[in-house]
């Protein structure tokens, strides 16, 4: 297609390179992979949340004419594969052995000629269960008489996983003791699910002759998966190729290794044929990777004139039946200790207790950097509660307490070093864009008429881009990302990266990074990713780490190439490298700009006949591995306007203003798209999304009939603003943005709804703010309806 | 059983299981993988195709029921190497991210524009309210459909006017 546009030589709005295939239906997702002789797998799942398995009879299923294999936990046990390590130093049953610990747990795996037959055969497996009482409410998990869920762990006599603290407890208690004002609030960040539009799945193809496993998989972290398969299954790592093709959204759901993947690999080895397994939606919602599930009590200490002095948070963290939290930090509650938010405090302390319950394992960061979302929600709700107590405007209270620009780099009371920030202009911009004062007037007028309008503000600081080795470790792998860049003789380049796009547009933005550094058109840079045989090692895409870590690697490797180009240009120009100057796309002789060589000319020279200086190899390429020196700290100010229907409690988000500061913006169009998407998810989280259970542990939200995701009717036209405060330690000053909107929007929305309910004296309602919950709060009920 | 239908202008006849869903017939039997599947309950719209010009969720239609009808999928939208204005609009306005919902969105938008060439924002939001997009927040999808409404000749017209 002809385009009249100028080539993009760096940052700026640029249409995405990946779009032409997607709009034609030519994306290649895992479920589109079809191999000769491929079989189809299906998982038999437990109908009960907690039960002993007395027997499993697979004989009838094996008789099915189209069935090729049926495996159970006992079969895997023989291969030492019945249990797999989780990403949080626990183990998880691949297929249950003696008992099941959550509804939907994997019990057997069938492979058949086609998907329909595999499903039919599941019906033929006979499992005898002896039901056990289930632990559903985390607040009861540590009761002395609570049934012990994890009998597989030797000596385990309770459901306790960990206790973890951050900050200075004594200092914090001391501030609280002498504080003029103390307010406390109980709040729940409920269990929700990332629910990307594409469910999880894989195609495993084991080539017995080569001894090589090729695994197409919906993974956000192909290299980490490869290494884990090598470590766990004992397959040699060079004989494992993980291909993560186009991914239909991840949002944290696709970080972990799920039992279905392991079973597909095993059955491919057993049958000698490729095996495909794709979850259905119910499997996705009930068995893979839930998020949040934090029961929190926050306390805030302040002076009467509104200076926040200290914050204290106690958390009960529900991790489900196996501690499979996919998070790479050295802290069991991830980065929760960013809960001091954007405010300059005297002291802070948190204690988090993790427990097992009879619910699906997970605890992933759904569009979030490892519990940052829970932390931001806690502090931003507490500040509003304090504002209510003090009778101060919540925007004004925030303004008084924000960390000041001269305090950066700012060391928080829980040990983070915020790299850069200029908070007040962002908040002012958001308030101005919203027309905050006018909105307050309008609210007053409406209240007179009995209408319920609410205005909510949030100001958040995230910590993303995992991360420096001092804070990180995931099964001994650190958190670095590689990049390699090869410039071909004609000046076209191929960049290999270790992170994996699930819609973020890496093929475009990473090409723009190289374009910016080398001054060649972004169109001339091909980005290769998602195939472990073709790309350098790295930890993958989650926790907003693509730009902060892999983006940095891309810039660094391009700069290495540029420096090599300088040496070759010097040889071509018969000048000293020190006498050359760079302008975008070319090296030239200082003081004689006519004397220069473009990157394209240098590339040809590097591969061709130029007499290379001593110690310089031919070709124009480089490699790097980027270890971030710190995390990055994006921030933002959000204002939300809601209308609540006084008759039904229905919340309508009328307006949403989002001012984000993510440092340098590589492609503003993509940044804005990321913010739109995260805000829509925030609307869902605040108002609609919930994974709930009945008292027997039956999941009540196992389909899109019950797990409600916003459609175009529930989200407004978002109004975006930007400030730019580059990260000082990142090569291009970028901080990452994908998760900011999901972190910042739920508290803004909840604050707005609570503000609307002020005439009812309501100070807090737990998410999701469904009509039933809001209506109940208006009637004075404190416990939400089921 | 045997079924005969027209898919993207070509008549196809295949032997199928009576219970086979149209979405699986398209994806697996005909290898037209542009039509996606995203839920078990007819909620997400990733599987939307046009049957006799009307958007249908192909996960809710048996292949057998499509017999004798005309089905159009995302693969049948491009004409003579020229993208449909809706496809072009999604590129121009960044109306997609992961691309998984995109074929269904595009087909629904095509049907909307066929019956209402100049829809308002509200009408667009209503038309796509049976589809879920988890990535874009819908703002740019609405803009993409508006782009298509404003450029009924698609990219050809833009390129011509720009040069
Ligand atoms: S697959 Fe979800 S509506 Fe058809
Ligand atoms: S673009 Fe990913 S679901 Fe719509």
PDB file of N, CA, C and O in Angstrom, chain A residues 340-400:
ATOM      1  N   UNK A 340       3.146   3.645  50.496  1.00  0.00           N
ATOM      2  CA  UNK A 340       3.223   5.018  50.990  1.00  0.00           C
ATOM      3  C   UNK A 340       2.870   6.006  49.886  1.00  0.00           C
ATOM      4  O   UNK A 340       2.687   7.187  50.153  1.00  0.00           O
ATOM      5  N   UNK A 341       2.784   5.502  48.669  1.00  0.00           N
ATOM      6  CA  UNK A 341       2.258   6.301  47.568  1.00  0.00           C
ATOM      7  C   UNK A 341       3.108   7.505  47.240  1.00  0.00           C
ATOM      8  O   UNK A 341       4.335   7.429  47.209  1.00  0.00           O
ATOM      9  N   UNK A 342       2.453   8.597  47.009  1.00  0.00           N
ATOM     10  CA  UNK A 342       3.109   9.791  46.479  1.00  0.00           C
ATOM     11  C   UNK A 342       3.334  10.836  47.557  1.00  0.00           C
ATOM     12  O   UNK A 342       3.541  11.999  47.257  1.00  0.00           O
ATOM     13  N   UNK A 343       3.296  10.404  48.807  1.00  0.00           N
ATOM     14  CA  UNK A 343       3.284  11.361  49.915  1.00  0.00           C
ATOM     15  C   UNK A 343       4.537  11.241  50.763  1.00  0.00           C
ATOM     16  O   UNK A 343       5.094  10.158  50.941  1.00  0.00           O
ATOM     17  N   UNK A 344       4.913  12.374  51.301  1.00  0.00           N
ATOM     18  CA  UNK A 344       6.117  12.460  52.112  1.00  0.00           C
ATOM     19  C   UNK A 344       5.736  12.187  53.565  1.00  0.00           C
ATOM     20  O   UNK A 344       5.097  13.020  54.204  1.00  0.00           O
ATOM     21  N   UNK A 345       6.108  11.040  54.064  1.00  0.00           N
ATOM     22  CA  UNK A 345       5.680  10.610  55.400  1.00  0.00           C
ATOM     23  C   UNK A 345       6.852  10.589  56.370  1.00  0.00           C
ATOM     24  O   UNK A 345       8.013  10.573  55.975  1.00  0.00           O
ATOM     25  N   UNK A 346       6.495  10.508  57.652  1.00  0.00           N
ATOM     26  CA  UNK A 346       7.532  10.341  58.675  1.00  0.00           C
ATOM     27  C   UNK A 346       7.834   8.864  58.905  1.00  0.00           C
ATOM     28  O   UNK A 346       8.944   8.491  59.250  1.00  0.00           O
ATOM     29  N   UNK A 347       6.819   8.037  58.768  1.00  0.00           N
ATOM     30  CA  UNK A 347       7.027   6.616  59.055  1.00  0.00           C
ATOM     31  C   UNK A 347       5.940   5.789  58.383  1.00  0.00           C
ATOM     32  O   UNK A 347       4.844   6.286  58.107  1.00  0.00           O
ATOM     33  N   UNK A 348       6.269   4.538  58.132  1.00  0.00           N
ATOM     34  CA  UNK A 348       5.283   3.642  57.525  1.00  0.00           C
ATOM     35  C   UNK A 348       5.649   2.203  57.851  1.00  0.00           C
ATOM     36  O   UNK A 348       6.829   1.874  58.045  1.00  0.00           O
ATOM     37  N   UNK A 349       4.629   1.390  57.903  1.00  0.00           N
ATOM     38  CA  UNK A 349       4.876  -0.023  58.181  1.00  0.00           C
ATOM     39  C   UNK A 349       3.735  -0.859  57.615  1.00  0.00           C
ATOM     40  O   UNK A 349       2.579  -0.451  57.639  1.00  0.00           O
ATOM     41  N   UNK A 350       4.086  -2.039  57.072  1.00  0.00           N
ATOM     42  CA  UNK A 350       3.031  -2.958  56.666  1.00  0.00           C
ATOM     43  C   UNK A 350       3.401  -4.367  57.098  1.00  0.00           C
ATOM     44  O   UNK A 350       4.585  -4.694  57.255  1.00  0.00           O
ATOM     45  N   UNK A 351       2.386  -5.148  57.349  1.00  0.00           N
ATOM     46  CA  UNK A 351       2.605  -6.568  57.587  1.00  0.00           C
ATOM     47  C   UNK A 351       1.616  -7.332  56.733  1.00  0.00           C
ATOM     48  O   UNK A 351       0.419  -7.041  56.729  1.00  0.00           O
ATOM     49  N   UNK A 352       2.131  -8.294  55.998  1.00  0.00           N
ATOM     50  CA  UNK A 352       1.290  -9.087  55.106  1.00  0.00           C
ATOM     51  C   UNK A 352       1.378 -10.545  55.540  1.00  0.00           C
ATOM     52  O   UNK A 352       2.470 -11.073  55.753  1.00  0.00           O
ATOM     53  N   UNK A 353       0.228 -11.173  55.688  1.00  0.00           N
ATOM     54  CA  UNK A 353       0.174 -12.596  56.031  1.00  0.00           C
ATOM     55  C   UNK A 353      -0.478 -13.341  54.877  1.00  0.00           C
ATOM     56  O   UNK A 353      -1.578 -12.981  54.455  1.00  0.00           O
ATOM     57  N   UNK A 354       0.218 -14.320  54.361  1.00  0.00           N
ATOM     58  CA  UNK A 354      -0.328 -15.101  53.252  1.00  0.00           C
ATOM     59  C   UNK A 354      -0.927 -16.402  53.760  1.00  0.00           C
ATOM     60  O   UNK A 354      -0.346 -17.057  54.626  1.00  0.00           O
ATOM     61  N   UNK A 355      -2.095 -16.760  53.225  1.00  0.00           N
ATOM     62  CA  UNK A 355      -2.744 -18.018  53.642  1.00  0.00           C
ATOM     63  C   UNK A 355      -3.204 -18.826  52.435  1.00  0.00           C
ATOM     64  O   UNK A 355      -3.456 -18.286  51.362  1.00  0.00           O
ATOM     65  N   UNK A 356      -3.315 -20.136  52.690  1.00  0.00           N
ATOM     66  CA  UNK A 356      -3.927 -21.035  51.708  1.00  0.00           C
ATOM     67  C   UNK A 356      -5.434 -21.071  51.912  1.00  0.00           C
ATOM     68  O   UNK A 356      -5.919 -21.022  53.049  1.00  0.00           O
ATOM     69  N   UNK A 357      -6.163 -21.153  50.804  1.00  0.00           N
ATOM     70  CA  UNK A 357      -7.598 -21.430  50.856  1.00  0.00           C
ATOM     71  C   UNK A 357      -7.908 -22.439  49.751  1.00  0.00           C
ATOM     72  O   UNK A 357      -7.063 -22.680  48.879  1.00  0.00           O
ATOM     73  N   UNK A 358      -9.117 -22.977  49.756  1.00  0.00           N
ATOM     74  CA  UNK A 358      -9.493 -23.934  48.709  1.00  0.00           C
ATOM     75  C   UNK A 358     -10.011 -23.218  47.470  1.00  0.00           C
ATOM     76  O   UNK A 358     -11.170 -23.359  47.070  1.00  0.00           O
ATOM     77  N   UNK A 359      -9.128 -22.425  46.905  1.00  0.00           N
ATOM     78  CA  UNK A 359      -9.486 -21.689  45.693  1.00  0.00           C
ATOM     79  C   UNK A 359      -8.324 -21.808  44.709  1.00  0.00           C
ATOM     80  O   UNK A 359      -7.208 -22.167  45.091  1.00  0.00           O
ATOM     81  N   UNK A 360      -8.591 -21.433  43.481  1.00  0.00           N
ATOM     82  CA  UNK A 360      -7.566 -21.575  42.445  1.00  0.00           C
ATOM     83  C   UNK A 360      -6.310 -20.804  42.836  1.00  0.00           C
ATOM     84  O   UNK A 360      -6.381 -19.745  43.444  1.00  0.00           O
ATOM     85  N   UNK A 361      -5.148 -21.357  42.486  1.00  0.00           N
ATOM     86  CA  UNK A 361      -3.891 -20.674  42.789  1.00  0.00           C
ATOM     87  C   UNK A 361      -3.625 -19.557  41.783  1.00  0.00           C
ATOM     88  O   UNK A 361      -4.253 -19.502  40.731  1.00  0.00           O
ATOM     89  N   UNK A 362      -2.717 -18.692  42.120  1.00  0.00           N
ATOM     90  CA  UNK A 362      -2.391 -17.622  41.172  1.00  0.00           C
ATOM     91  C   UNK A 362      -1.812 -16.443  41.907  1.00  0.00           C
ATOM     92  O   UNK A 362      -0.698 -16.495  42.412  1.00  0.00           O
ATOM     93  N   UNK A 363      -2.592 -15.384  42.004  1.00  0.00           N
ATOM     94  CA  UNK A 363      -2.057 -14.175  42.629  1.00  0.00           C
ATOM     95  C   UNK A 363      -1.125 -13.460  41.680  1.00  0.00           C
ATOM     96  O   UNK A 363      -0.078 -12.962  42.051  1.00  0.00           O
ATOM     97  N   UNK A 364      -1.533 -13.433  40.403  1.00  0.00           N
ATOM     98  CA  UNK A 364      -0.685 -12.761  39.427  1.00  0.00           C
ATOM     99  C   UNK A 364      -0.951 -11.267  39.455  1.00  0.00           C
ATOM    100  O   UNK A 364      -1.917 -10.794  40.033  1.00  0.00           O
ATOM    101  N   UNK A 365      -0.057 -10.546  38.821  1.00  0.00           N
ATOM    102  CA  UNK A 365      -0.197  -9.109  38.717  1.00  0.00           C
ATOM    103  C   UNK A 365      -1.018  -8.808  37.468  1.00  0.00           C
ATOM    104  O   UNK A 365      -0.493  -8.738  36.370  1.00  0.00           O
ATOM    105  N   UNK A 366      -2.331  -8.695  37.618  1.00  0.00           N
ATOM    106  CA  UNK A 366      -3.226  -8.379  36.503  1.00  0.00           C
ATOM    107  C   UNK A 366      -2.979  -6.932  36.122  1.00  0.00           C
ATOM    108  O   UNK A 366      -3.359  -6.036  36.826  1.00  0.00           O
ATOM    109  N   UNK A 367      -2.293  -6.766  35.047  1.00  0.00           N
ATOM    110  CA  UNK A 367      -1.915  -5.443  34.542  1.00  0.00           C
ATOM    111  C   UNK A 367      -1.377  -4.586  35.687  1.00  0.00           C
ATOM    112  O   UNK A 367      -1.863  -3.494  35.955  1.00  0.00           O
ATOM    113  N   UNK A 368      -0.361  -5.108  36.334  1.00  0.00           N
ATOM    114  CA  UNK A 368       0.088  -4.494  37.574  1.00  0.00           C
ATOM    115  C   UNK A 368       1.480  -4.998  37.862  1.00  0.00           C
ATOM    116  O   UNK A 368       1.854  -6.088  37.465  1.00  0.00           O
ATOM    117  N   UNK A 369       2.239  -4.185  38.550  1.00  0.00           N
ATOM    118  CA  UNK A 369       3.568  -4.597  38.927  1.00  0.00           C
ATOM    119  C   UNK A 369       3.527  -5.168  40.338  1.00  0.00           C
ATOM    120  O   UNK A 369       3.786  -4.459  41.302  1.00  0.00           O
ATOM    121  N   UNK A 370       3.153  -6.422  40.446  1.00  0.00           N
ATOM    122  CA  UNK A 370       3.318  -7.191  41.688  1.00  0.00           C
ATOM    123  C   UNK A 370       2.811  -6.476  42.941  1.00  0.00           C
ATOM    124  O   UNK A 370       3.589  -6.046  43.777  1.00  0.00           O
ATOM    125  N   UNK A 371       1.499  -6.356  43.052  1.00  0.00           N
ATOM    126  CA  UNK A 371       0.828  -5.806  44.246  1.00  0.00           C
ATOM    127  C   UNK A 371       0.915  -4.292  44.347  1.00  0.00           C
ATOM    128  O   UNK A 371       0.529  -3.729  45.372  1.00  0.00           O
ATOM    129  N   UNK A 372       1.432  -3.620  43.326  1.00  0.00           N
ATOM    130  CA  UNK A 372       1.408  -2.159  43.329  1.00  0.00           C
ATOM    131  C   UNK A 372      -0.042  -1.668  43.295  1.00  0.00           C
ATOM    132  O   UNK A 372      -0.393  -0.654  43.907  1.00  0.00           O
ATOM    133  N   UNK A 373      -0.880  -2.412  42.586  1.00  0.00           N
ATOM    134  CA  UNK A 373      -2.274  -2.000  42.442  1.00  0.00           C
ATOM    135  C   UNK A 373      -2.996  -2.003  43.781  1.00  0.00           C
ATOM    136  O   UNK A 373      -3.737  -1.078  44.111  1.00  0.00           O
ATOM    137  N   UNK A 374      -2.773  -3.071  44.555  1.00  0.00           N
ATOM    138  CA  UNK A 374      -3.391  -3.159  45.871  1.00  0.00           C
ATOM    139  C   UNK A 374      -2.888  -2.014  46.757  1.00  0.00           C
ATOM    140  O   UNK A 374      -3.653  -1.401  47.506  1.00  0.00           O
ATOM    141  N   UNK A 375      -1.566  -1.762  46.649  1.00  0.00           N
ATOM    142  CA  UNK A 375      -0.957  -0.724  47.482  1.00  0.00           C
ATOM    143  C   UNK A 375      -1.523   0.655  47.139  1.00  0.00           C
ATOM    144  O   UNK A 375      -1.877   1.437  48.029  1.00  0.00           O
ATOM    145  N   UNK A 376      -1.617   0.943  45.854  1.00  0.00           N
ATOM    146  CA  UNK A 376      -2.116   2.263  45.435  1.00  0.00           C
ATOM    147  C   UNK A 376      -3.572   2.428  45.860  1.00  0.00           C
ATOM    148  O   UNK A 376      -3.996   3.507  46.277  1.00  0.00           O
ATOM    149  N   UNK A 377      -4.321   1.352  45.759  1.00  0.00           N
ATOM    150  CA  UNK A 377      -5.723   1.430  46.168  1.00  0.00           C
ATOM    151  C   UNK A 377      -5.817   1.726  47.667  1.00  0.00           C
ATOM    152  O   UNK A 377      -6.584   2.595  48.094  1.00  0.00           O
ATOM    153  N   UNK A 378      -5.015   1.026  48.451  1.00  0.00           N
ATOM    154  CA  UNK A 378      -5.070   1.201  49.910  1.00  0.00           C
ATOM    155  C   UNK A 378      -4.789   2.652  50.282  1.00  0.00           C
ATOM    156  O   UNK A 378      -5.575   3.289  50.998  1.00  0.00           O
ATOM    157  N   UNK A 379      -3.701   3.204  49.782  1.00  0.00           N
ATOM    158  CA  UNK A 379      -3.346   4.561  50.221  1.00  0.00           C
ATOM    159  C   UNK A 379      -4.340   5.579  49.665  1.00  0.00           C
ATOM    160  O   UNK A 379      -4.754   6.507  50.365  1.00  0.00           O
ATOM    161  N   UNK A 380      -4.769   5.381  48.420  1.00  0.00           N
ATOM    162  CA  UNK A 380      -5.667   6.388  47.832  1.00  0.00           C
ATOM    163  C   UNK A 380      -7.069   6.340  48.429  1.00  0.00           C
ATOM    164  O   UNK A 380      -7.761   7.358  48.474  1.00  0.00           O
ATOM    165  N   UNK A 381      -7.484   5.217  48.908  1.00  0.00           N
ATOM    166  CA  UNK A 381      -8.755   5.171  49.654  1.00  0.00           C
ATOM    167  C   UNK A 381      -8.563   5.826  51.022  1.00  0.00           C
ATOM    168  O   UNK A 381      -9.403   6.575  51.497  1.00  0.00           O
ATOM    169  N   UNK A 382      -7.431   5.519  51.665  1.00  0.00           N
ATOM    170  CA  UNK A 382      -7.216   6.054  53.020  1.00  0.00           C
ATOM    171  C   UNK A 382      -7.133   7.563  53.019  1.00  0.00           C
ATOM    172  O   UNK A 382      -7.632   8.215  53.931  1.00  0.00           O
ATOM    173  N   UNK A 383      -6.496   8.113  51.983  1.00  0.00           N
ATOM    174  CA  UNK A 383      -6.394   9.573  51.929  1.00  0.00           C
ATOM    175  C   UNK A 383      -7.795  10.178  51.821  1.00  0.00           C
ATOM    176  O   UNK A 383      -8.098  11.200  52.443  1.00  0.00           O
ATOM    177  N   UNK A 384      -8.662   9.531  51.054  1.00  0.00           N
ATOM    178  CA  UNK A 384     -10.027  10.060  50.960  1.00  0.00           C
ATOM    179  C   UNK A 384     -10.779   9.932  52.281  1.00  0.00           C
ATOM    180  O   UNK A 384     -11.562  10.810  52.650  1.00  0.00           O
ATOM    181  N   UNK A 385     -10.538   8.836  52.979  1.00  0.00           N
ATOM    182  CA  UNK A 385     -11.186   8.662  54.282  1.00  0.00           C
ATOM    183  C   UNK A 385     -10.699   9.752  55.235  1.00  0.00           C
ATOM    184  O   UNK A 385     -11.485  10.349  55.985  1.00  0.00           O
ATOM    185  N   UNK A 386      -9.409  10.034  55.178  1.00  0.00           N
ATOM    186  CA  UNK A 386      -8.855  11.103  56.020  1.00  0.00           C
ATOM    187  C   UNK A 386      -9.464  12.458  55.639  1.00  0.00           C
ATOM    188  O   UNK A 386      -9.827  13.258  56.514  1.00  0.00           O
ATOM    189  N   UNK A 387      -9.584  12.700  54.332  1.00  0.00           N
ATOM    190  CA  UNK A 387     -10.165  13.968  53.880  1.00  0.00           C
ATOM    191  C   UNK A 387     -11.573  14.120  54.431  1.00  0.00           C
ATOM    192  O   UNK A 387     -11.982  15.203  54.873  1.00  0.00           O
ATOM    193  N   UNK A 388     -12.288  13.017  54.422  1.00  0.00           N
ATOM    194  CA  UNK A 388     -13.651  13.027  54.941  1.00  0.00           C
ATOM    195  C   UNK A 388     -13.647  13.353  56.440  1.00  0.00           C
ATOM    196  O   UNK A 388     -14.414  14.177  56.925  1.00  0.00           O
ATOM    197  N   UNK A 389     -12.730  12.731  57.163  1.00  0.00           N
ATOM    198  CA  UNK A 389     -12.620  12.950  58.607  1.00  0.00           C
ATOM    199  C   UNK A 389     -12.286  14.410  58.912  1.00  0.00           C
ATOM    200  O   UNK A 389     -12.842  15.005  59.844  1.00  0.00           O
ATOM    201  N   UNK A 390     -11.357  14.955  58.115  1.00  0.00           N
ATOM    202  CA  UNK A 390     -10.890  16.320  58.388  1.00  0.00           C
ATOM    203  C   UNK A 390     -11.803  17.385  57.788  1.00  0.00           C
ATOM    204  O   UNK A 390     -11.670  18.566  58.097  1.00  0.00           O
ATOM    205  N   UNK A 391     -12.682  16.954  56.895  1.00  0.00           N
ATOM    206  CA  UNK A 391     -13.512  17.933  56.203  1.00  0.00           C
ATOM    207  C   UNK A 391     -12.717  18.789  55.233  1.00  0.00           C
ATOM    208  O   UNK A 391     -13.015  19.958  55.009  1.00  0.00           O
ATOM    209  N   UNK A 392     -11.682  18.185  54.655  1.00  0.00           N
ATOM    210  CA  UNK A 392     -10.847  18.894  53.685  1.00  0.00           C
ATOM    211  C   UNK A 392     -11.133  18.333  52.296  1.00  0.00           C
ATOM    212  O   UNK A 392     -11.425  17.143  52.153  1.00  0.00           O
ATOM    213  N   UNK A 393     -11.018  19.156  51.284  1.00  0.00           N
ATOM    214  CA  UNK A 393     -11.201  18.666  49.920  1.00  0.00           C
ATOM    215  C   UNK A 393     -10.111  17.626  49.601  1.00  0.00           C
ATOM    216  O   UNK A 393      -8.927  17.867  49.870  1.00  0.00           O
ATOM    217  N   UNK A 394     -10.495  16.483  49.037  1.00  0.00           N
ATOM    218  CA  UNK A 394      -9.504  15.423  48.818  1.00  0.00           C
ATOM    219  C   UNK A 394      -8.379  15.812  47.845  1.00  0.00           C
ATOM    220  O   UNK A 394      -7.253  15.344  47.995  1.00  0.00           O
ATOM    221  N   UNK A 395      -8.676  16.660  46.887  1.00  0.00           N
ATOM    222  CA  UNK A 395      -7.609  17.102  45.969  1.00  0.00           C
ATOM    223  C   UNK A 395      -6.638  18.001  46.719  1.00  0.00           C
ATOM    224  O   UNK A 395      -5.410  17.889  46.578  1.00  0.00           O
ATOM    225  N   UNK A 396      -7.182  18.861  47.549  1.00  0.00           N
ATOM    226  CA  UNK A 396      -6.367  19.783  48.326  1.00  0.00           C
ATOM    227  C   UNK A 396      -5.493  19.007  49.333  1.00  0.00           C
ATOM    228  O   UNK A 396      -4.303  19.298  49.501  1.00  0.00           O
ATOM    229  N   UNK A 397      -6.073  18.004  49.951  1.00  0.00           N
ATOM    230  CA  UNK A 397      -5.306  17.209  50.920  1.00  0.00           C
ATOM    231  C   UNK A 397      -4.126  16.527  50.234  1.00  0.00           C
ATOM    232  O   UNK A 397      -3.008  16.472  50.766  1.00  0.00           O
ATOM    233  N   UNK A 398      -4.355  16.022  49.050  1.00  0.00           N
ATOM    234  CA  UNK A 398      -3.249  15.395  48.300  1.00  0.00           C
ATOM    235  C   UNK A 398      -2.181  16.434  47.976  1.00  0.00           C
ATOM    236  O   UNK A 398      -0.993  16.195  48.149  1.00  0.00           O
ATOM    237  N   UNK A 399      -2.640  17.572  47.479  1.00  0.00           N
ATOM    238  CA  UNK A 399      -1.701  18.625  47.081  1.00  0.00           C
ATOM    239  C   UNK A 399      -0.759  18.980  48.245  1.00  0.00           C
ATOM    240  O   UNK A 399       0.438  19.170  48.055  1.00  0.00           O
ATOM    241  N   UNK A 400      -1.305  19.039  49.462  1.00  0.00           N
ATOM    242  CA  UNK A 400      -0.505  19.430  50.624  1.00  0.00           C
ATOM    243  C   UNK A 400       0.564  18.403  50.979  1.00  0.00           C
ATOM    244  O   UNK A 400       1.536  18.740  51.662  1.00  0.00           O
TER     245      UNK A 400
END
